Every structure is written in C-alpha cells, then in structure tokens.
GROMACS .gro file of C-alpha atoms in nm:
model
  387
    1MET     CA    1 -23.801   5.482   1.695
    2ASN     CA    2 -23.583   5.317   1.445
    3ARG     CA    3 -23.735   4.973   1.362
    4ARG     CA    4 -23.439   4.884   1.153
    5MET     CA    5 -23.181   4.913   1.440
    6LYS     CA    6 -22.860   4.730   1.315
    7PHE     CA    7 -22.722   4.463   1.549
    8GLY     CA    8 -22.486   4.182   1.540
    9ILE     CA    9 -22.453   3.840   1.726
   10GLU     CA   10 -22.126   3.621   1.833
   11GLU     CA   11 -22.155   3.277   1.924
   12GLU     CA   12 -21.908   3.021   2.091
   13TYR     CA   13 -21.925   2.679   2.013
   14PHE     CA   14 -21.783   2.336   2.181
   15ILE     CA   15 -21.666   2.091   1.931
   16THR     CA   16 -21.768   1.771   2.062
   17ASP     CA   17 -21.639   1.393   1.955
   18LEU     CA   18 -21.980   1.208   1.853
   19GLN     CA   19 -21.833   0.863   2.007
   20THR     CA   20 -21.680   0.974   2.345
   21ARG     CA   21 -21.936   1.268   2.379
   22CYS     CA   22 -21.605   1.485   2.522
   23MET     CA   23 -21.404   1.764   2.356
   24PRO     CA   24 -21.134   1.650   2.192
   25GLY     CA   25 -20.830   1.805   2.332
   26GLU     CA   26 -20.655   1.889   1.994
   27PRO     CA   27 -20.924   1.829   1.713
   28PRO     CA   28 -20.830   1.734   1.358
   29ALA     CA   29 -20.688   2.055   1.171
   30ARG     CA   30 -20.893   1.957   0.860
   31ALA     CA   31 -21.215   1.971   1.106
   32ILE     CA   32 -21.126   2.356   1.176
   33ALA     CA   33 -21.047   2.417   0.842
   34ALA     CA   34 -21.386   2.292   0.739
   35CYS     CA   35 -21.549   2.521   0.984
   36GLN     CA   36 -21.353   2.826   0.872
   37ALA     CA   37 -21.439   2.744   0.481
   38GLU     CA   38 -21.811   2.723   0.608
   39LEU     CA   39 -21.793   3.077   0.794
   40GLY     CA   40 -21.548   3.264   0.575
   41LYS     CA   41 -21.453   3.594   0.709
   42HIS     CA   42 -21.728   3.528   0.996
   43PHE     CA   43 -21.489   3.257   1.161
   44ALA     CA   44 -21.298   3.304   1.463
   45HIS     CA   45 -21.081   3.106   1.664
   46GLU     CA   46 -21.146   3.072   2.044
   47MET     CA   47 -20.914   3.024   2.350
   48PHE     CA   48 -20.908   2.639   2.291
   49GLN     CA   49 -20.885   2.441   1.969
   50CYS     CA   50 -21.195   2.259   2.049
   51GLN     CA   51 -21.363   2.583   2.010
   52VAL     CA   52 -21.509   2.809   1.729
   53GLU     CA   53 -21.676   3.151   1.705
   54MET     CA   54 -21.928   3.286   1.479
   55ALA     CA   55 -21.894   3.648   1.452
   56SER     CA   56 -22.204   3.743   1.231
   57PRO     CA   57 -22.252   4.001   0.979
   58ILE     CA   58 -22.451   4.301   1.069
   59PHE     CA   59 -22.835   4.229   1.035
   60HIS     CA   60 -23.138   4.471   1.034
   61SER     CA   61 -23.408   4.241   1.105
   62LEU     CA   62 -23.496   3.949   1.330
   63PRO     CA   63 -23.572   3.754   1.025
   64GLU     CA   64 -23.268   3.786   0.871
   65ALA     CA   65 -23.075   3.698   1.176
   66ALA     CA   66 -23.283   3.385   1.220
   67ASP     CA   67 -23.205   3.270   0.848
   68TYR     CA   68 -22.838   3.317   0.901
   69LEU     CA   69 -22.813   3.150   1.238
   70SER     CA   70 -22.973   2.864   1.127
   71GLN     CA   71 -22.753   2.844   0.829
   72VAL     CA   72 -22.469   2.867   1.036
   73ARG     CA   73 -22.547   2.612   1.267
   74SER     CA   74 -22.660   2.342   1.048
   75GLY     CA   75 -22.361   2.416   0.817
   76LEU     CA   76 -22.111   2.358   1.124
   77THR     CA   77 -22.296   2.058   1.226
   78LYS     CA   78 -22.276   1.914   0.868
   79ARG     CA   79 -21.947   1.994   0.817
   80LEU     CA   80 -21.810   1.853   1.159
   81ALA     CA   81 -21.991   1.539   1.130
   82GLU     CA   82 -21.801   1.441   0.834
   83HIS     CA   83 -21.520   1.426   1.092
   84GLY     CA   84 -21.712   1.236   1.333
   85LEU     CA   85 -21.757   1.561   1.564
   86GLY     CA   86 -22.062   1.778   1.665
   87LEU     CA   87 -22.133   2.126   1.720
   88LEU     CA   88 -22.265   2.200   2.077
   89SER     CA   89 -22.391   2.541   2.210
   90ALA     CA   90 -22.405   2.594   2.597
   91GLY     CA   91 -22.201   2.792   2.859
   92SER     CA   92 -22.016   2.520   2.972
   93HIS     CA   93 -21.959   2.142   2.822
   94PRO     CA   94 -22.110   1.878   3.048
   95MET     CA   95 -21.786   1.646   2.989
   96ALA     CA   96 -21.538   1.877   2.949
   97THR     CA   97 -21.208   1.892   3.142
   98GLN     CA   98 -20.930   2.113   3.158
   99VAL     CA   99 -20.676   1.916   2.969
  100LEU     CA  100 -20.754   2.098   2.664
  101GLN     CA  101 -20.479   2.262   2.394
  102PRO     CA  102 -20.501   2.624   2.367
  103THR     CA  103 -20.510   2.818   2.014
  104ASP     CA  104 -20.175   2.899   1.874
  105GLU     CA  105 -20.249   3.266   1.830
  106LEU     CA  106 -20.061   3.566   2.006
  107HIS     CA  107 -20.373   3.716   2.159
  108PHE     CA  108 -20.486   3.404   2.316
  109GLN     CA  109 -20.097   3.333   2.424
  110GLN     CA  110 -20.068   3.646   2.604
  111LEU     CA  111 -20.415   3.557   2.804
  112PHE     CA  112 -20.275   3.243   2.913
  113ASP     CA  113 -19.924   3.405   2.993
  114ASP     CA  114 -20.125   3.683   3.205
  115TYR     CA  115 -20.381   3.483   3.365
  116GLN     CA  116 -20.255   3.140   3.407
  117ARG     CA  117 -20.455   2.879   3.570
  118VAL     CA  118 -20.770   3.113   3.559
  119ALA     CA  119 -20.752   3.108   3.157
  120ARG     CA  120 -20.693   2.714   3.162
  121ARG     CA  121 -20.993   2.694   3.368
  122SER     CA  122 -21.203   2.901   3.113
  123VAL     CA  123 -21.343   2.628   2.899
  124LEU     CA  124 -21.655   2.869   2.864
  125SER     CA  125 -21.906   2.942   2.576
  126GLY     CA  126 -22.115   3.278   2.564
  127LEU     CA  127 -22.378   3.457   2.330
  128HIS     CA  128 -22.272   3.810   2.278
  129VAL     CA  129 -22.516   4.094   2.105
  130HIS     CA  130 -22.435   4.380   1.982
  131VAL     CA  131 -22.662   4.684   1.933
  132GLU     CA  132 -22.596   5.020   1.750
  133VAL     CA  133 -22.649   5.320   1.953
  134PRO     CA  134 -22.643   5.643   1.741
  135ALA     CA  135 -22.357   5.891   1.756
  136THR     CA  136 -22.559   6.166   1.939
  137GLN     CA  137 -22.604   5.952   2.227
  138ASP     CA  138 -22.366   5.856   2.542
  139ARG     CA  139 -22.339   5.491   2.543
  140VAL     CA  140 -22.268   5.445   2.915
  141ARG     CA  141 -22.562   5.640   3.011
  142VAL     CA  142 -22.762   5.415   2.790
  143MET     CA  143 -22.592   5.132   2.945
  144ASN     CA  144 -22.671   5.258   3.307
  145GLU     CA  145 -23.072   5.244   3.215
  146ILE     CA  146 -23.042   4.898   3.102
  147LEU     CA  147 -22.797   4.743   3.384
  148PRO     CA  148 -23.093   4.659   3.642
  149TRP     CA  149 -23.254   4.417   3.383
  150LEU     CA  150 -22.911   4.218   3.307
  151PRO     CA  151 -22.991   3.930   3.574
  152MET     CA  152 -23.298   3.852   3.361
  153PHE     CA  153 -23.114   3.790   3.052
  154LEU     CA  154 -22.863   3.530   3.256
  155ALA     CA  155 -23.155   3.360   3.399
  156LEU     CA  156 -23.322   3.293   3.070
  157SER     CA  157 -22.967   3.197   2.922
  158ALA     CA  158 -22.847   2.989   3.176
  159SER     CA  159 -22.695   2.684   3.021
  160SER     CA  160 -22.395   2.584   3.244
  161PRO     CA  161 -22.508   2.380   3.528
  162PHE     CA  162 -22.230   2.110   3.468
  163TRP     CA  163 -21.843   2.174   3.540
  164ASN     CA  164 -21.563   1.974   3.497
  165GLY     CA  165 -21.801   1.662   3.500
  166GLY     CA  166 -22.012   1.717   3.773
  167ASN     CA  167 -22.335   1.883   3.880
  168SER     CA  168 -22.200   2.245   3.995
  169GLY     CA  169 -22.547   2.346   4.205
  170PHE     CA  170 -22.557   2.648   3.980
  171SER     CA  171 -22.751   2.757   3.670
  172SER     CA  172 -22.458   2.930   3.525
  173TYR     CA  173 -22.124   2.820   3.656
  174ARG     CA  174 -21.983   3.001   3.361
  175GLN     CA  175 -22.060   3.314   3.533
  176VAL     CA  176 -21.884   3.191   3.866
  177ALA     CA  177 -21.571   3.114   3.635
  178CYS     CA  178 -21.592   3.455   3.484
  179ASP     CA  179 -21.568   3.585   3.849
  180GLU     CA  180 -21.202   3.436   3.876
  181TRP     CA  181 -21.111   3.706   3.627
  182PRO     CA  182 -21.053   4.068   3.648
  183ARG     CA  183 -21.316   4.330   3.472
  184MET     CA  184 -21.547   4.043   3.395
  185GLY     CA  185 -21.834   4.107   3.606
  186VAL     CA  186 -22.082   4.396   3.677
  187PRO     CA  187 -21.899   4.692   3.543
  188GLU     CA  188 -21.786   4.964   3.750
  189TYR     CA  189 -22.032   5.289   3.773
  190PHE     CA  190 -21.938   5.552   3.524
  191GLU     CA  191 -22.147   5.854   3.491
  192ASP     CA  192 -22.078   5.883   3.145
  193GLU     CA  193 -21.876   5.791   2.830
  194SER     CA  194 -21.605   6.028   2.916
  195ALA     CA  195 -21.550   5.875   3.299
  196PHE     CA  196 -21.543   5.516   3.104
  197ALA     CA  197 -21.283   5.655   2.872
  198GLY     CA  198 -21.081   5.772   3.178
  199TYR     CA  199 -21.084   5.451   3.361
  200VAL     CA  200 -20.976   5.273   3.078
  201ASP     CA  201 -20.673   5.524   2.978
  202MET     CA  202 -20.565   5.481   3.326
  203LEU     CA  203 -20.539   5.106   3.313
  204MET     CA  204 -20.345   5.137   2.970
  205ARG     CA  205 -20.117   5.369   3.136
  206THR     CA  206 -20.047   5.151   3.431
  207GLY     CA  207 -20.003   4.861   3.240
  208SER     CA  208 -20.324   4.679   3.375
  209ILE     CA  209 -20.450   4.612   3.027
  210ARG     CA  210 -20.310   4.537   2.697
  211GLN     CA  211 -20.604   4.686   2.513
  212ALA     CA  212 -20.945   4.857   2.581
  213SER     CA  213 -21.111   4.555   2.471
  214ASP     CA  214 -20.934   4.396   2.798
  215CYS     CA  215 -21.271   4.501   3.011
  216TRP     CA  216 -21.455   4.189   2.971
  217TRP     CA  217 -21.783   4.298   3.173
  218VAL     CA  218 -22.129   4.169   3.133
  219ILE     CA  219 -22.191   4.491   2.959
  220ARG     CA  220 -21.971   4.740   2.781
  221PRO     CA  221 -21.949   4.980   2.526
  222SER     CA  222 -21.799   4.821   2.230
  223SER     CA  223 -21.429   4.940   2.162
  224ARG     CA  224 -21.439   4.843   1.805
  225TYR     CA  225 -21.805   4.951   1.702
  226PRO     CA  226 -22.027   5.190   1.792
  227THR     CA  227 -22.246   4.968   1.959
  228LEU     CA  228 -22.354   4.845   2.338
  229GLU     CA  229 -22.224   4.485   2.373
  230LEU     CA  230 -22.416   4.230   2.584
  231ARG     CA  231 -22.181   3.956   2.745
  232ILE     CA  232 -22.381   3.833   3.029
  233CYS     CA  233 -22.565   3.551   2.819
  234ASP     CA  234 -22.455   3.186   2.847
  235ALA     CA  235 -22.447   3.034   2.475
  236CYS     CA  236 -22.804   2.874   2.413
  237PRO     CA  237 -22.863   2.545   2.250
  238ARG     CA  238 -23.191   2.656   2.117
  239ALA     CA  239 -23.158   2.909   1.844
  240GLU     CA  240 -23.493   3.074   1.919
  241ASP     CA  241 -23.381   3.134   2.255
  242VAL     CA  242 -23.096   3.341   2.113
  243LEU     CA  243 -23.350   3.536   1.884
  244CYS     CA  244 -23.569   3.611   2.219
  245LEU     CA  245 -23.263   3.734   2.388
  246VAL     CA  246 -23.132   3.970   2.097
  247SER     CA  247 -23.485   4.126   2.033
  248LEU     CA  248 -23.536   4.190   2.433
  249PHE     CA  249 -23.178   4.356   2.442
  250ARG     CA  250 -23.242   4.560   2.101
  251LEU     CA  251 -23.580   4.648   2.250
  252MET     CA  252 -23.410   4.775   2.591
  253VAL     CA  253 -23.121   4.993   2.413
  254ALA     CA  254 -23.390   5.133   2.177
  255HIS     CA  255 -23.622   5.214   2.492
  256ALA     CA  256 -23.320   5.389   2.645
  257VAL     CA  257 -23.197   5.579   2.371
  258ALA     CA  258 -23.544   5.732   2.352
  259GLN     CA  259 -23.539   5.826   2.714
  260ARG     CA  260 -23.472   6.226   2.750
  261ARG     CA  261 -23.207   6.145   3.073
  262PRO     CA  262 -23.114   5.780   2.994
  263GLY     CA  263 -22.967   5.620   3.326
  264ALA     CA  264 -23.062   5.942   3.526
  265ARG     CA  265 -23.217   5.715   3.800
  266TYR     CA  266 -22.887   5.482   3.846
  267SER     CA  267 -22.780   5.464   4.186
  268GLN     CA  268 -22.533   5.327   4.435
  269MET     CA  269 -22.844   5.117   4.549
  270SER     CA  270 -22.921   5.000   4.178
  271GLN     CA  271 -22.527   4.891   4.183
  272TRP     CA  272 -22.592   4.661   4.503
  273ILE     CA  273 -22.922   4.515   4.381
  274LEU     CA  274 -22.766   4.413   4.042
  275LYS     CA  275 -22.482   4.279   4.221
  276GLU     CA  276 -22.728   4.041   4.402
  277ASN     CA  277 -22.948   3.964   4.131
  278ARG     CA  278 -22.662   3.866   3.923
  279TRP     CA  279 -22.563   3.632   4.216
  280ARG     CA  280 -22.930   3.520   4.234
  281ALA     CA  281 -22.963   3.418   3.858
  282LYS     CA  282 -22.614   3.214   3.830
  283ARG     CA  283 -22.716   3.040   4.135
  284HIS     CA  284 -23.104   2.948   4.085
  285GLY     CA  285 -23.165   3.041   3.711
  286THR     CA  286 -23.510   3.082   3.636
  287LEU     CA  287 -23.656   2.972   3.964
  288ALA     CA  288 -23.462   3.274   4.133
  289GLU     CA  289 -23.625   3.552   4.335
  290PHE     CA  290 -23.525   3.900   4.240
  291ILE     CA  291 -23.488   4.206   4.401
  292VAL     CA  292 -23.673   4.512   4.218
  293GLU     CA  293 -23.597   4.860   4.300
  294GLY     CA  294 -23.868   5.024   4.486
  295GLN     CA  295 -24.074   4.702   4.541
  296GLU     CA  296 -24.101   4.588   4.890
  297GLN     CA  297 -24.095   4.178   4.805
  298PRO     CA  298 -23.861   4.005   4.562
  299MET     CA  299 -24.033   3.890   4.256
  300LEU     CA  300 -24.025   3.537   4.056
  301ILE     CA  301 -23.928   3.594   3.693
  302GLY     CA  302 -24.282   3.573   3.551
  303GLU     CA  303 -24.359   3.871   3.772
  304TRP     CA  304 -24.078   4.052   3.652
  305LEU     CA  305 -24.117   3.967   3.293
  306THR     CA  306 -24.490   4.154   3.362
  307LEU     CA  307 -24.304   4.453   3.468
  308ALA     CA  308 -24.072   4.444   3.170
  309GLU     CA  309 -24.382   4.443   2.937
  310GLN     CA  310 -24.514   4.716   3.131
  311THR     CA  311 -24.190   4.917   3.086
  312PHE     CA  312 -24.119   4.830   2.735
  313GLY     CA  313 -24.444   4.747   2.577
  314GLU     CA  314 -24.482   5.035   2.414
  315THR     CA  315 -24.119   5.061   2.260
  316ALA     CA  316 -24.196   4.698   2.144
  317ALA     CA  317 -24.534   4.802   1.951
  318LYS     CA  318 -24.344   5.061   1.773
  319LEU     CA  319 -24.041   4.805   1.689
  320GLY     CA  320 -24.319   4.554   1.579
  321VAL     CA  321 -24.167   4.278   1.823
  322GLN     CA  322 -24.434   4.258   2.107
  323ASP     CA  323 -24.410   3.882   2.100
  324VAL     CA  324 -24.101   3.900   2.278
  325PHE     CA  325 -24.237   3.873   2.595
  326LYS     CA  326 -24.416   3.565   2.499
  327GLN     CA  327 -24.089   3.410   2.404
  328ALA     CA  328 -23.947   3.474   2.743
  329ARG     CA  329 -24.227   3.335   2.895
  330ARG     CA  330 -24.199   3.016   2.671
  331ILE     CA  331 -23.815   2.992   2.820
  332VAL     CA  332 -23.940   2.999   3.184
  333GLN     CA  333 -24.236   2.752   3.136
  334GLU     CA  334 -24.040   2.518   2.954
  335GLY     CA  335 -23.742   2.571   3.164
  336SER     CA  336 -23.408   2.731   3.085
  337SER     CA  337 -23.131   2.480   2.939
  338ALA     CA  338 -22.973   2.470   3.268
  339ASP     CA  339 -23.305   2.338   3.397
  340ARG     CA  340 -23.346   2.077   3.134
  341GLN     CA  341 -23.006   1.951   3.141
  342ILE     CA  342 -23.059   1.885   3.525
  343VAL     CA  343 -23.361   1.714   3.490
  344LEU     CA  344 -23.244   1.462   3.197
  345TYR     CA  345 -22.940   1.400   3.421
  346GLU     CA  346 -23.123   1.323   3.713
  347GLN     CA  347 -23.346   1.096   3.503
  348GLY     CA  348 -23.053   0.931   3.376
  349LEU     CA  349 -22.919   0.847   3.736
  350LEU     CA  350 -23.269   0.739   3.837
  351LEU     CA  351 -23.283   0.489   3.546
  352GLY     CA  352 -22.932   0.354   3.673
  353ASP     CA  353 -22.703   0.528   3.499
  354SER     CA  354 -22.361   0.601   3.600
  355VAL     CA  355 -22.273   0.985   3.619
  356GLU     CA  356 -22.083   0.933   3.285
  357GLN     CA  357 -22.362   0.782   3.090
  358ALA     CA  358 -22.610   1.044   3.246
  359LEU     CA  359 -22.385   1.314   3.123
  360SER     CA  360 -22.376   1.131   2.769
  361ARG     CA  361 -22.751   1.204   2.772
  362VAL     CA  362 -22.700   1.537   2.835
  363VAL     CA  363 -22.468   1.596   2.573
  364ASP     CA  364 -22.672   1.399   2.288
  365GLN     CA  365 -22.970   1.679   2.392
  366LEU     CA  366 -22.732   1.950   2.363
  367LEU     CA  367 -22.613   1.851   2.020
  368ALA     CA  368 -22.965   1.786   1.892
  369GLU     CA  369 -23.102   2.116   1.998
  370THR     CA  370 -22.788   2.298   1.876
  371ALA     CA  371 -22.870   2.138   1.541
  372GLY     CA  372 -23.240   2.249   1.519
  373MET     CA  373 -23.347   1.875   1.620
  374PRO     CA  374 -23.713   1.832   1.813
  375VAL     CA  375 -23.679   1.763   2.176
  376ALA     CA  376 -23.604   1.375   2.205
  377ASP     CA  377 -23.741   1.311   2.559
  378PRO     CA  378 -24.130   1.436   2.629
  379ALA     CA  379 -24.042   1.490   3.026
  380LEU     CA  380 -23.842   1.785   2.903
  381GLN     CA  381 -24.157   1.952   2.748
  382GLN     CA  382 -24.224   2.138   3.080
  383VAL     CA  383 -23.944   2.115   3.361
  384ALA     CA  384 -23.954   2.469   3.533
  385GLY     CA  385 -24.324   2.536   3.585
  386GLY     CA  386 -24.374   2.917   3.670
  387PRO     CA  387 -24.599   3.149   3.472
   0.00000   0.00000   0.00000
C-alpha cells in the first residue's frame, strides 16, 4: 500500500463585492491580475470573469495539501481585499445573477457558442480531486469500484442551496444545473478503459465533442493526467471539509487499486441505485436516506459512514488516515454548508430581515469560512444533528 499516493486539488472561487455582497459582473482587471500573481502557474481563469480557479501542485501528503490550501485562501483573500473584494468558496453564490461577463478565452467562447443559455446559467463552483492510479491498473475498473459511494461525497460537500437569489429547495442546486449539460452527470457504464476510449473516440469522430475532456461526468479518468478525477463535490467554504473529502477519495482509490478485480460487482442495479442516490443527495444532502445494494432498508448518512468505515477501515489504517471517518461525522453533526446556510437565512427572516438582507448574512458567513475565520453565530455550531 502506497502511503504517499500522489494527488492534486482544483478549487473554483467566486469573487464578491464586499459592499454589495454580490458578484461583480466585470471585476477590475487589476484584481484578477493580483490573483494571478498570487497563484502563479497554479492560477486558471473560469467561465466568468468573477470566478478564479486554483489548480494545485502535486501533493504527496495531506499536511502538505493543508498548508498549501491555507496559503492560497489567505493570499487570495488579502489580494482581493485591496480592491474591495472577497473570496467565496461554495457551489453557488447566494446573490448571483446570470448577468455576468464571460471570460475572453477561446475555450470558454466555444463553450458559450456550443451550449448557449445552459452555459450562461452555469454560475457554479466545484471542488475537483485528482488521485494517481498506477499504470498497471485500469482506471475505469477502479472507477467502477468507487461509483456507488459518490453520493456520499455530494451530501458531505453540498453548499449550493441558493440559486438566482432564492432558496432552491435543494442542498446542491449546482448538481441540478449540471444536469442541463450533456455528459455531466453519472457516467455511462464502461467495462474497462478500452470501452471508455472507444466511446470518446466515437464522440470525437462524430463531432459531438471538441476534445476528450468534454466528458464532464461526476467522476472520470483524466485525459491529461494518469489520475481518476472526482468532480461531484460542490466547492467547500471550510478548508477542513475539503481535506476530509480529499482524504476519503484517496482512501477509496487506494482500496480499489488493492482489489484483485476492482469493479467486478458493479451491475445495472448498481447504476440505477447510484442515480437514485445522487438525486437524494442533491435534494436532501446530509438529511437524505440512501439505498445500499443488498440492504433491505435505506440508510441515514451516519449509518452509511459506519458501513464505509467497515469497508475501508483496514486501508485507512495502512494509509494512516483513520481519522477521516471522524472528520466526515463532524460534517454531519455540525451540518453541511448547505444546512448552515439555510439555518442562517431562516434566522435572518425570523429577525425581520428582507430576503436580500438574509442572503447578505449568508454571504458574510461564507466569506468568513473561506478565509478560515471562526463561526460567527453560535446557533450554527450544530444544525443538522445525526450520528
């Protein structure tokens, strides 16, 4: 078991006006330049000018990733503050509108040309995690071993309950919006990497996609790196939640790689259950009941985490990450970001806030959490309950 499995993190952030709490339609060029100077080669533009992306260096350990993530968030927060702006990490921005300036790059121009209103509506931010898979392993078979667990990642990361300035009723409206795109939900079933390559080749030959990376599923073999890329997670305000999800995914990849025939038990029923559980996770988040193949009754997420610990505990011990299950339970007990946002929003309305004022409270909380500041409202310390 390789205790130093290499991995990388990509985070997308919203730039926020500290006075209005809204996203500026076209932020000052000097503010974007400051972000680029802060991140250097690890800076990337996103679809809209009011978003930036961090694509991390390669990591060998979680402490290394934790230090880098802290430096990035702190550095970007300070740089943007000089321009009256803030850094916000969440799947959706509570006060975002869809009147935003697209980024002037060919790749993004092509996306807007090809997908029109679907692209213009996609004011979304995600957390992507790459974990290296040994060259001797078939990445699709490894992926198939992990697929049933993906809704757990969505429930734990859900941070997009607000959409277009209102309560969407979903824990992850980001995933709802993603379903408007082709090839951006649960991947098709592929037996192995050869079948996957044949599918991508067919799409390329028929002009369905411009490049292999235009398959944007919730998990995929990377077209650029020898990795599996987890894409289902909403961007997380709290850095410690990011590290928990990274550790959990890395653990599951390690476990799958160690199996004699990874993915062999994945079936059509597994695919049906995955799609249903993804729906439940994006709708109800940590409060959902999840179907587990072979179990008679649905499970609460706390029970599902217990099953995960039983399944992956030995591998976790070999990797030295036994605490990951405790960290995941903390998210459930304290509430996901979506849970905390809704509580704060409803508190504001009860206090007589207008919708805009209540949303401003939520934005302030997200800005503080992204910057690593302590929770301001004691009522948010425990909002979801659960084991």
